[in-house]
Amino acid sequence: MDQPRAPPTHPLLRHATRGDAAQIRGLAVDNAMFPPEDLTGFDEMLDGYFDGSLTGHEWVVAEDAAGAVAGAAYYAPEPFADRVWNLYFLAVRPDSHRAGIGHALVAHVEQALRTAGNGVARVLIVETSSTHPYQPARHLYAREGFIQEAVVREFYGPDDNKVIFWKQLVE
Ligand SMILES: CC(C)(COP(=O)(O)OP(=O)(O)OC[C@H]1O[C@@H](n2cnc3c(N)ncnc32)[C@H](O)[C@@H]1OP(=O)(O)O)[C@@H](O)C(=O)NCCC(=O)NCCS
């Protein structure tokens, strides 16, 4: 018989502020999401958000009970697309995995876009890797009702495909 699951946490979700930048960066580093040389692009994404040049983009963080950043999500509209949004970044601090924070962040993004309405958001996509370390992410997106829409072979490297998940926001 399955063990009873821990009750989901209900982290405090809020818009990210400039003071969260180092902890958000820490999520990418601690989860080994990018090689160190690729963090420059990540830093530019964060800087562009906090200096206001990436208007319409959104960073959301999940706080743990101590007020530290335990997870974050970043989403923005896709250029050259019709009301399609991309969840460009999602990560949870390794010591807080499997506590419902990833789910809470994805549900929050989805709800925010649904609330914005059909005139703003029709579809949410998220792109991830086909490799083993990203299996939890692929499970999460499937569990959240995303459809695995496409695979771009060898996108991130040899034996590392891009997997694109798709979800319609307005029925
Ligand atoms: C993917 C990630 C954000 C999930 O966050 P999380 O807070 O641990 O996820 P949750 O506790 O909300 O779990 C929600 C669902 O995700 C899936 N999941 C999460 N961890 C999993 C694991 N280790 N193995 C399999 N499925 C997993 C499950 O479907 C789970 O639902 P369930 O508990 O009903 O089975 C987290 O593992 C992470 O930060 N990974 C590293 C960075 C990353 O891969 N980001 C996504 C890049 S696109």
mmCIF file of N, CA and C and ligand atoms in Angstrom, residues 5 31 33 90-93 96-104 126-129 133-137 139-141 143-144, ligand 1:
data_model
loop_
_atom_site.group_PDB
_atom_site.id
_atom_site.type_symbol
_atom_site.label_atom_id
_atom_site.label_comp_id
_atom_site.label_asym_id
_atom_site.label_seq_id
_atom_site.Cartn_x
_atom_site.Cartn_y
_atom_site.Cartn_z
ATOM 1 N N ARG A 5 0.604 10.530 1.728
ATOM 2 C CA ARG A 5 1.439 11.643 1.276
ATOM 3 C C ARG A 5 1.363 12.790 2.250
ATOM 4 N N ASN A 31 19.986 23.780 -8.530
ATOM 5 C CA ASN A 31 19.360 22.701 -9.296
ATOM 6 C C ASN A 31 20.182 22.321 -10.532
ATOM 7 N N MET A 33 20.790 23.828 -13.274
ATOM 8 C CA MET A 33 19.975 23.961 -14.480
ATOM 9 C C MET A 33 20.762 24.493 -15.670
ATOM 10 N N LEU A 90 11.129 27.716 -14.075
ATOM 11 C CA LEU A 90 10.441 27.195 -12.891
ATOM 12 C C LEU A 90 11.461 26.392 -12.108
ATOM 13 N N ALA A 91 11.614 26.693 -10.842
ATOM 14 C CA ALA A 91 12.521 25.890 -10.011
ATOM 15 C C ALA A 91 12.132 26.034 -8.554
ATOM 16 N N VAL A 92 12.403 24.970 -7.824
ATOM 17 C CA VAL A 92 12.147 24.913 -6.383
ATOM 18 C C VAL A 92 13.457 24.526 -5.704
ATOM 19 N N ARG A 93 13.752 25.129 -4.580
ATOM 20 C CA ARG A 93 14.985 24.821 -3.834
ATOM 21 C C ARG A 93 15.037 23.325 -3.552
ATOM 22 N N SER A 96 13.344 21.725 -0.702
ATOM 23 C CA SER A 96 11.887 21.915 -0.617
ATOM 24 C C SER A 96 11.143 21.180 -1.731
ATOM 25 N N HIS A 97 11.864 20.324 -2.473
ATOM 26 C CA HIS A 97 11.189 19.550 -3.516
ATOM 27 C C HIS A 97 10.112 18.665 -2.908
ATOM 28 N N ARG A 98 9.136 18.352 -3.708
ATOM 29 C CA ARG A 98 8.059 17.413 -3.375
ATOM 30 C C ARG A 98 7.185 17.892 -2.234
ATOM 31 N N ALA A 99 7.077 19.188 -2.074
ATOM 32 C CA ALA A 99 6.212 19.736 -1.021
ATOM 33 C C ALA A 99 5.056 20.534 -1.617
ATOM 34 N N GLY A 100 4.859 20.417 -2.924
ATOM 35 C CA GLY A 100 3.727 21.090 -3.557
ATOM 36 C C GLY A 100 4.014 22.499 -4.040
ATOM 37 N N ILE A 101 5.262 22.941 -3.937
ATOM 38 C CA ILE A 101 5.573 24.334 -4.324
ATOM 39 C C ILE A 101 5.552 24.495 -5.849
ATOM 40 N N GLY A 102 6.121 23.528 -6.563
ATOM 41 C CA GLY A 102 6.091 23.592 -8.026
ATOM 42 C C GLY A 102 4.655 23.646 -8.529
ATOM 43 N N HIS A 103 3.826 22.799 -7.966
ATOM 44 C CA HIS A 103 2.405 22.805 -8.344
ATOM 45 C C HIS A 103 1.781 24.170 -8.056
ATOM 46 N N ALA A 104 2.050 24.712 -6.872
ATOM 47 C CA ALA A 104 1.451 26.010 -6.498
ATOM 48 C C ALA A 104 1.880 27.109 -7.474
ATOM 49 N N VAL A 126 5.483 25.431 -22.137
ATOM 50 C CA VAL A 126 6.691 25.326 -21.330
ATOM 51 C C VAL A 126 7.620 24.333 -22.016
ATOM 52 N N GLU A 127 8.879 24.678 -22.054
ATOM 53 C CA GLU A 127 9.867 23.861 -22.756
ATOM 54 C C GLU A 127 10.846 23.296 -21.742
ATOM 55 N N THR A 128 11.136 22.031 -21.877
ATOM 56 C CA THR A 128 12.089 21.436 -20.951
ATOM 57 C C THR A 128 12.938 20.416 -21.693
ATOM 58 N N SER A 129 13.825 19.811 -20.953
ATOM 59 C CA SER A 129 14.764 18.861 -21.540
ATOM 60 C C SER A 129 14.222 17.435 -21.426
ATOM 61 N N PRO A 133 17.439 14.319 -15.402
ATOM 62 C CA PRO A 133 17.216 15.272 -14.303
ATOM 63 C C PRO A 133 15.920 16.085 -14.450
ATOM 64 N N TYR A 134 15.374 16.119 -15.656
ATOM 65 C CA TYR A 134 14.156 16.906 -15.877
ATOM 66 C C TYR A 134 12.890 16.039 -15.874
ATOM 67 N N GLN A 135 13.051 14.789 -15.461
ATOM 68 C CA GLN A 135 11.880 13.915 -15.370
ATOM 69 C C GLN A 135 10.829 14.474 -14.398
ATOM 70 N N PRO A 136 11.248 14.984 -13.209
ATOM 71 C CA PRO A 136 10.231 15.573 -12.318
ATOM 72 C C PRO A 136 9.457 16.697 -13.001
ATOM 73 N N ALA A 137 10.148 17.514 -13.776
ATOM 74 C CA ALA A 137 9.466 18.623 -14.461
ATOM 75 C C ALA A 137 8.466 18.074 -15.478
ATOM 76 N N HIS A 139 6.956 15.230 -15.438
ATOM 77 C CA HIS A 139 5.821 14.667 -14.688
ATOM 78 C C HIS A 139 4.905 15.790 -14.206
ATOM 79 N N LEU A 140 5.531 16.841 -13.695
ATOM 80 C CA LEU A 140 4.737 17.960 -13.166
ATOM 81 C C LEU A 140 3.845 18.550 -14.261
ATOM 82 N N TYR A 141 4.425 18.806 -15.430
ATOM 83 C CA TYR A 141 3.622 19.445 -16.484
ATOM 84 C C TYR A 141 2.483 18.521 -16.928
ATOM 85 N N ARG A 143 1.023 16.310 -15.073
ATOM 86 C CA ARG A 143 0.054 16.297 -13.975
ATOM 87 C C ARG A 143 -0.801 17.565 -13.974
ATOM 88 N N GLU A 144 -0.200 18.664 -14.416
ATOM 89 C CA GLU A 144 -0.947 19.933 -14.454
ATOM 90 C C GLU A 144 -1.829 20.038 -15.694
HETATM 91 C C1 LIG B 1 10.273 20.296 -11.345
HETATM 92 C C2 LIG B 1 10.186 20.990 -9.981
HETATM 93 C C3 LIG B 1 9.971 22.486 -10.174
HETATM 94 C C4 LIG B 1 8.974 20.391 -9.226
HETATM 95 O O1 LIG B 1 8.795 21.151 -8.031
HETATM 96 P P1 LIG B 1 8.240 20.481 -6.685
HETATM 97 O O2 LIG B 1 7.869 21.578 -5.773
HETATM 98 O O3 LIG B 1 9.198 19.474 -6.192
HETATM 99 O O4 LIG B 1 6.931 19.726 -7.255
HETATM 100 P P2 LIG B 1 5.596 19.381 -6.438
HETATM 101 O O5 LIG B 1 5.919 18.926 -5.064
HETATM 102 O O6 LIG B 1 4.634 20.515 -6.568
HETATM 103 O O7 LIG B 1 5.069 18.127 -7.255
HETATM 104 C C5 LIG B 1 4.073 18.272 -8.237
HETATM 105 C C6 LIG B 1 4.169 17.115 -9.223
HETATM 106 O O8 LIG B 1 5.416 17.146 -9.895
HETATM 107 C C7 LIG B 1 5.838 15.799 -10.192
HETATM 108 N N1 LIG B 1 7.098 15.529 -9.501
HETATM 109 C C8 LIG B 1 7.761 16.377 -8.677
HETATM 110 N N2 LIG B 1 8.917 15.801 -8.269
HETATM 111 C C9 LIG B 1 8.962 14.589 -8.853
HETATM 112 C C10 LIG B 1 9.918 13.537 -8.855
HETATM 113 N N3 LIG B 1 11.053 13.628 -8.148
HETATM 114 N N4 LIG B 1 9.654 12.446 -9.584
HETATM 115 C C11 LIG B 1 8.522 12.337 -10.299
HETATM 116 N N5 LIG B 1 7.565 13.303 -10.342
HETATM 117 C C12 LIG B 1 7.807 14.422 -9.642
HETATM 118 C C13 LIG B 1 4.735 14.902 -9.691
HETATM 119 O O9 LIG B 1 3.822 14.711 -10.759
HETATM 120 C C14 LIG B 1 4.124 15.756 -8.610
HETATM 121 O O10 LIG B 1 2.797 15.416 -8.374
HETATM 122 P P3 LIG B 1 2.469 14.267 -7.257
HETATM 123 O O11 LIG B 1 3.153 14.702 -6.006
HETATM 124 O O12 LIG B 1 0.975 14.296 -7.194
HETATM 125 O O13 LIG B 1 3.036 12.994 -7.783
HETATM 126 C C15 LIG B 1 11.464 20.701 -9.107
HETATM 127 O O14 LIG B 1 11.715 19.318 -9.123
HETATM 128 C C16 LIG B 1 12.696 21.434 -9.596
HETATM 129 O O15 LIG B 1 12.945 22.581 -9.212
HETATM 130 N N6 LIG B 1 13.490 20.736 -10.432
HETATM 131 C C17 LIG B 1 14.748 21.310 -10.936
HETATM 132 C C18 LIG B 1 14.521 22.430 -11.906
HETATM 133 C C19 LIG B 1 13.613 22.028 -13.052
HETATM 134 O O16 LIG B 1 13.640 20.944 -13.589
HETATM 135 N N7 LIG B 1 12.787 23.019 -13.481
HETATM 136 C C20 LIG B 1 11.912 22.873 -14.609
HETATM 137 C C21 LIG B 1 12.656 23.289 -15.806
HETATM 138 S S1 LIG B 1 11.606 23.358 -17.220
#
